[in-house]
Short mmCIF file of C-alpha atoms in Angstrom, two decimals:
data_model
loop_
_atom_site.label_atom_id
_atom_site.label_comp_id
_atom_site.label_asym_id
_atom_site.label_seq_id
_atom_site.Cartn_x
_atom_site.Cartn_y
_atom_site.Cartn_z
CA ARG A 1 0.00 0.00 0.00
CA LYS A 2 1.46 3.33 -1.04
CA GLU A 3 1.39 5.79 1.86
CA VAL A 4 1.82 9.42 2.65
CA GLU A 5 2.39 10.18 6.31
CA GLN A 6 2.41 13.48 8.15
CA ASP A 7 3.21 14.78 11.64
CA PRO A 8 0.24 13.76 13.76
CA GLY A 9 -0.35 17.16 15.37
CA PRO A 10 -2.13 19.20 16.47
CA PHE A 11 0.38 22.03 16.59
CA ASN A 12 -0.54 24.90 18.89
CA VAL A 13 1.76 27.87 18.43
CA PRO A 14 1.69 31.56 19.42
CA GLU A 15 1.28 34.27 16.83
CA GLY A 16 4.59 35.15 15.24
CA ALA A 17 6.10 31.70 15.72
CA THR A 18 7.80 29.65 13.05
CA VAL A 19 6.33 26.21 12.51
CA ALA A 20 7.47 23.32 10.34
CA PHE A 21 5.48 20.39 9.01
CA ASN A 22 6.98 17.20 7.66
CA CYS A 23 5.59 14.64 5.27
CA THR A 24 7.07 11.34 4.15
CA TYR A 25 6.06 9.26 1.16
CA SER A 26 6.74 5.65 0.37
CA ASN A 27 6.98 5.59 -3.42
CA SER A 28 10.40 6.68 -4.60
CA ALA A 29 9.07 7.15 -8.15
CA SER A 30 6.71 9.94 -7.07
CA GLN A 31 6.54 12.81 -9.53
CA SER A 32 4.58 15.76 -8.16
CA PHE A 33 4.21 17.19 -4.68
CA PHE A 34 1.82 19.74 -3.22
CA TRP A 35 0.76 21.36 0.04
CA TYR A 36 -2.91 22.22 0.56
CA ARG A 37 -4.63 23.90 3.45
CA GLN A 38 -8.09 22.91 4.56
CA ASP A 39 -10.22 24.99 6.88
CA CYS A 40 -12.75 23.25 9.10
CA ARG A 41 -15.62 21.82 7.03
CA LYS A 42 -14.34 23.39 3.81
CA GLU A 43 -12.61 22.15 0.69
CA PRO A 44 -8.80 21.85 0.41
CA LYS A 45 -7.13 24.81 -1.27
CA LEU A 46 -3.78 24.68 -2.99
CA LEU A 47 -1.12 26.40 -0.92
CA MET A 48 1.86 25.62 -3.12
CA SER A 49 3.41 23.10 -5.42
CA VAL A 50 6.76 21.75 -4.26
CA TYR A 51 9.66 21.83 -6.68
CA SER A 52 12.94 19.94 -6.53
CA SER A 53 14.94 23.06 -5.86
CA GLY A 54 12.60 24.19 -3.09
CA ASN A 55 10.35 27.19 -3.38
CA GLU A 56 9.10 30.10 -1.35
CA ASP A 57 5.91 32.13 -1.39
CA GLY A 58 5.95 34.95 1.12
CA ARG A 59 6.02 33.45 4.59
CA PHE A 60 5.80 29.88 3.27
CA THR A 61 8.75 27.74 2.19
CA ALA A 62 8.50 24.23 0.79
CA GLN A 63 11.38 21.79 0.47
CA LEU A 64 11.64 18.42 -1.23
CA ASN A 65 14.23 15.78 -0.35
CA ARG A 66 13.91 12.98 -2.88
CA ALA A 67 16.72 10.90 -1.40
CA SER A 68 14.97 10.73 1.98
CA GLN A 69 11.48 10.86 0.48
CA TYR A 70 10.16 13.72 2.49
CA ILE A 71 8.62 17.12 1.95
CA SER A 72 8.52 19.96 4.41
CA LEU A 73 6.53 23.16 4.82
CA LEU A 74 7.83 26.05 6.89
CA ILE A 75 5.56 28.88 7.98
CA ARG A 76 7.28 31.97 9.34
CA ASP A 77 5.66 34.72 11.42
CA SER A 78 2.45 32.72 11.95
CA LYS A 79 -0.85 34.58 11.74
CA LEU A 80 -4.15 33.67 13.36
CA SER A 81 -5.48 33.12 9.84
CA ASP A 82 -2.94 30.33 9.27
CA SER A 83 -4.97 28.10 11.60
CA ALA A 84 -6.08 25.19 9.44
CA THR A 85 -5.23 21.60 8.56
CA TYR A 86 -2.28 21.24 6.19
CA LEU A 87 -2.44 18.36 3.72
CA CYS A 88 0.54 16.84 1.97
CA VAL A 89 -0.35 15.46 -1.47
CA VAL A 90 1.84 13.27 -3.67
CA ASN A 91 1.21 12.15 -7.23
CA TRP A 92 2.94 8.87 -7.96
CA ASP A 93 3.18 9.16 -11.73
CA ASN A 94 1.18 12.17 -12.95
CA TYR A 95 -1.91 10.14 -13.70
CA GLY A 96 -5.14 11.16 -12.09
CA GLN A 97 -5.72 8.06 -10.06
CA ASN A 98 -2.42 8.37 -8.31
CA PHE A 99 -2.85 11.48 -6.17
CA VAL A 100 -2.37 10.29 -2.60
CA PHE A 101 -3.35 12.48 0.32
CA GLY A 102 -1.81 12.51 3.75
CA PRO A 103 -4.17 12.62 6.75
CA GLY A 104 -3.24 16.24 7.47
CA THR A 105 -1.67 18.13 10.36
CA ARG A 106 -3.80 20.60 12.26
CA LEU A 107 -2.33 23.97 13.18
CA SER A 108 -3.82 26.37 15.71
CA VAL A 109 -2.17 29.78 15.97
CA LEU A 110 -2.99 31.33 19.31
CA PRO A 111 -3.19 35.07 20.16
CA ASP B 1 -14.53 33.82 -12.33
CA GLY B 2 -13.56 30.26 -13.20
CA GLY B 3 -14.17 27.54 -10.72
CA ILE B 4 -15.84 24.32 -9.71
CA THR B 5 -19.39 24.37 -8.42
CA GLN B 6 -20.85 21.57 -6.37
CA SER B 7 -24.47 21.38 -5.37
CA PRO B 8 -26.16 21.07 -3.06
CA LYS B 9 -23.94 22.07 -0.13
CA TYR B 10 -25.91 19.89 2.31
CA LEU B 11 -28.01 16.85 1.43
CA PHE B 12 -30.11 14.66 3.68
CA ARG B 13 -31.53 11.34 2.52
CA LYS B 14 -33.18 8.28 3.92
CA GLU B 15 -31.42 4.96 3.72
CA GLY B 16 -32.26 3.04 0.56
CA GLN B 17 -32.56 6.10 -1.68
CA ASN B 18 -30.20 6.93 -4.52
CA VAL B 19 -28.92 10.49 -4.59
CA THR B 20 -27.01 12.46 -7.24
CA LEU B 21 -24.40 15.09 -6.44
CA SER B 22 -23.70 17.73 -9.04
CA CYS B 23 -20.26 18.98 -10.11
CA GLU B 24 -19.71 21.59 -12.85
CA GLN B 25 -16.45 23.30 -13.82
CA ASN B 26 -15.71 26.19 -16.18
CA LEU B 27 -11.92 25.95 -15.96
CA ASN B 28 -11.71 23.99 -19.23
CA HIS B 29 -9.97 21.23 -17.31
CA ASP B 30 -9.67 17.83 -18.94
CA ALA B 31 -9.77 15.64 -15.86
CA MET B 32 -12.36 15.49 -13.10
CA TYR B 33 -12.45 13.51 -9.88
CA TRP B 34 -14.66 12.57 -6.98
CA TYR B 35 -13.23 12.12 -3.52
CA ARG B 36 -14.75 11.20 -0.22
CA GLN B 37 -13.51 12.56 3.13
CA ASP B 38 -14.36 11.03 6.48
CA PRO B 39 -13.40 12.62 9.81
CA GLY B 40 -9.71 12.15 10.63
CA GLN B 41 -8.96 10.46 7.31
CA GLY B 42 -7.27 11.49 4.12
CA LEU B 43 -9.23 11.95 0.92
CA ARG B 44 -10.05 8.74 -0.93
CA LEU B 45 -10.69 8.55 -4.66
CA ILE B 46 -14.07 7.28 -5.80
CA TYR B 47 -13.98 7.83 -9.58
CA TYR B 48 -12.06 9.92 -12.05
CA SER B 49 -12.43 10.87 -15.70
CA GLN B 50 -9.73 12.13 -18.02
CA ILE B 51 -11.91 12.65 -21.10
CA VAL B 52 -15.56 12.86 -22.02
CA ASN B 53 -17.43 9.55 -22.10
CA ASP B 54 -14.66 7.76 -20.22
CA PHE B 55 -14.13 7.24 -16.50
CA GLN B 56 -12.23 4.93 -14.20
CA LYS B 57 -12.86 3.47 -10.78
CA GLY B 58 -10.82 4.72 -7.88
CA ASP B 59 -10.06 2.99 -4.60
CA ILE B 60 -13.61 3.01 -3.21
CA ALA B 61 -15.97 2.90 -6.23
CA GLU B 62 -18.37 0.29 -4.86
CA GLY B 63 -21.85 1.72 -4.38
CA TYR B 64 -21.18 4.77 -6.58
CA SER B 65 -21.70 5.60 -10.24
CA VAL B 66 -20.71 8.52 -12.48
CA SER B 67 -21.15 9.85 -15.98
CA ARG B 68 -19.11 12.26 -18.12
CA GLU B 69 -21.31 13.34 -21.02
CA LYS B 70 -19.86 16.85 -21.14
CA LYS B 71 -16.40 18.16 -20.36
CA GLU B 72 -17.82 20.57 -17.80
CA SER B 73 -19.94 18.12 -15.82
CA PHE B 74 -19.20 15.03 -13.72
CA PRO B 75 -22.19 14.03 -11.55
CA LEU B 76 -21.85 11.36 -8.86
CA THR B 77 -24.69 9.05 -7.85
CA VAL B 78 -24.55 7.50 -4.41
CA THR B 79 -26.62 4.34 -4.65
CA SER B 80 -28.38 2.37 -1.95
CA ALA B 81 -25.61 -0.22 -2.29
CA GLN B 82 -23.10 2.12 -0.63
CA LYS B 83 -22.93 0.87 2.96
CA ASN B 84 -21.70 4.03 4.70
CA PRO B 85 -22.67 6.96 2.48
CA THR B 86 -22.61 9.70 5.12
CA ALA B 87 -19.49 11.75 4.33
CA PHE B 88 -18.09 14.94 2.83
CA TYR B 89 -17.86 14.60 -0.97
CA LEU B 90 -15.39 16.67 -2.93
CA CYS B 91 -15.21 17.15 -6.67
CA ALA B 92 -11.91 18.22 -8.21
CA SER B 93 -10.43 18.91 -11.61
CA ASN B 94 -7.06 19.54 -13.22
CA MET B 95 -5.33 19.85 -16.56
CA ASP B 96 -4.14 16.56 -17.97
CA ARG B 97 -0.46 17.45 -17.90
CA TYR B 98 2.63 17.15 -15.76
CA ASN B 99 2.55 18.67 -12.28
CA SER B 100 -0.99 19.99 -12.57
CA PRO B 101 -2.51 20.40 -9.10
CA LEU B 102 -6.08 19.56 -8.22
CA HIS B 103 -8.64 22.33 -7.81
CA PHE B 104 -11.59 21.51 -5.57
CA GLY B 105 -15.22 22.47 -5.44
CA ASN B 106 -16.69 23.54 -2.12
CA GLY B 107 -18.02 20.09 -1.33
CA THR B 108 -21.33 18.41 -0.57
CA ARG B 109 -21.99 17.13 2.92
CA LEU B 110 -24.28 14.08 2.62
CA THR B 111 -26.12 12.66 5.61
CA VAL B 112 -28.05 9.42 5.25
CA THR B 113 -30.27 8.28 8.12
#
């Protein structure tokens, strides 16, 4: 069974903190990697794709380590609005049936 | 604005009834998907379609059926054969190319009693 695993959480952090999420995947042939955020009782929304060289979007930085088969997401200067569940998503071979979702890690940013 | 529209947002049905969930997209995406989410679990694929008039079973297709008569539309029918239909159903779409992320509709929360 191909798996995607994430930090179990929940993470409770104060506003302004830096928080890091990790995700590991079992299939070394995986092709595409994404982070989504999901608010309570809402749909997942794409936060960022993860590229081999790593990428940054404002306060968010994503890293990919293919050798160790893990992906990370770093959030700097946490805001209250960052409170959500963060989903790691891996596509094994770029075909539709092979998107695999992690169970998610819940983040609560506290005032 | 382009997007994916699911309806209805909430749906209540009695056990033994079939129910159809609507999903329409105007993103001109080739591929469309149905996922199911249960509390504390990751999303699981029910069906997907990469082109019109063709679709494939996902991991948990039993008790569900779909059609893809138009590129924009991918309705899901939850039949009475589905043993635990109460869940949050999410429709998604993407371009049929490398590294294309999924875009989701706002979901339908189905409760069967």
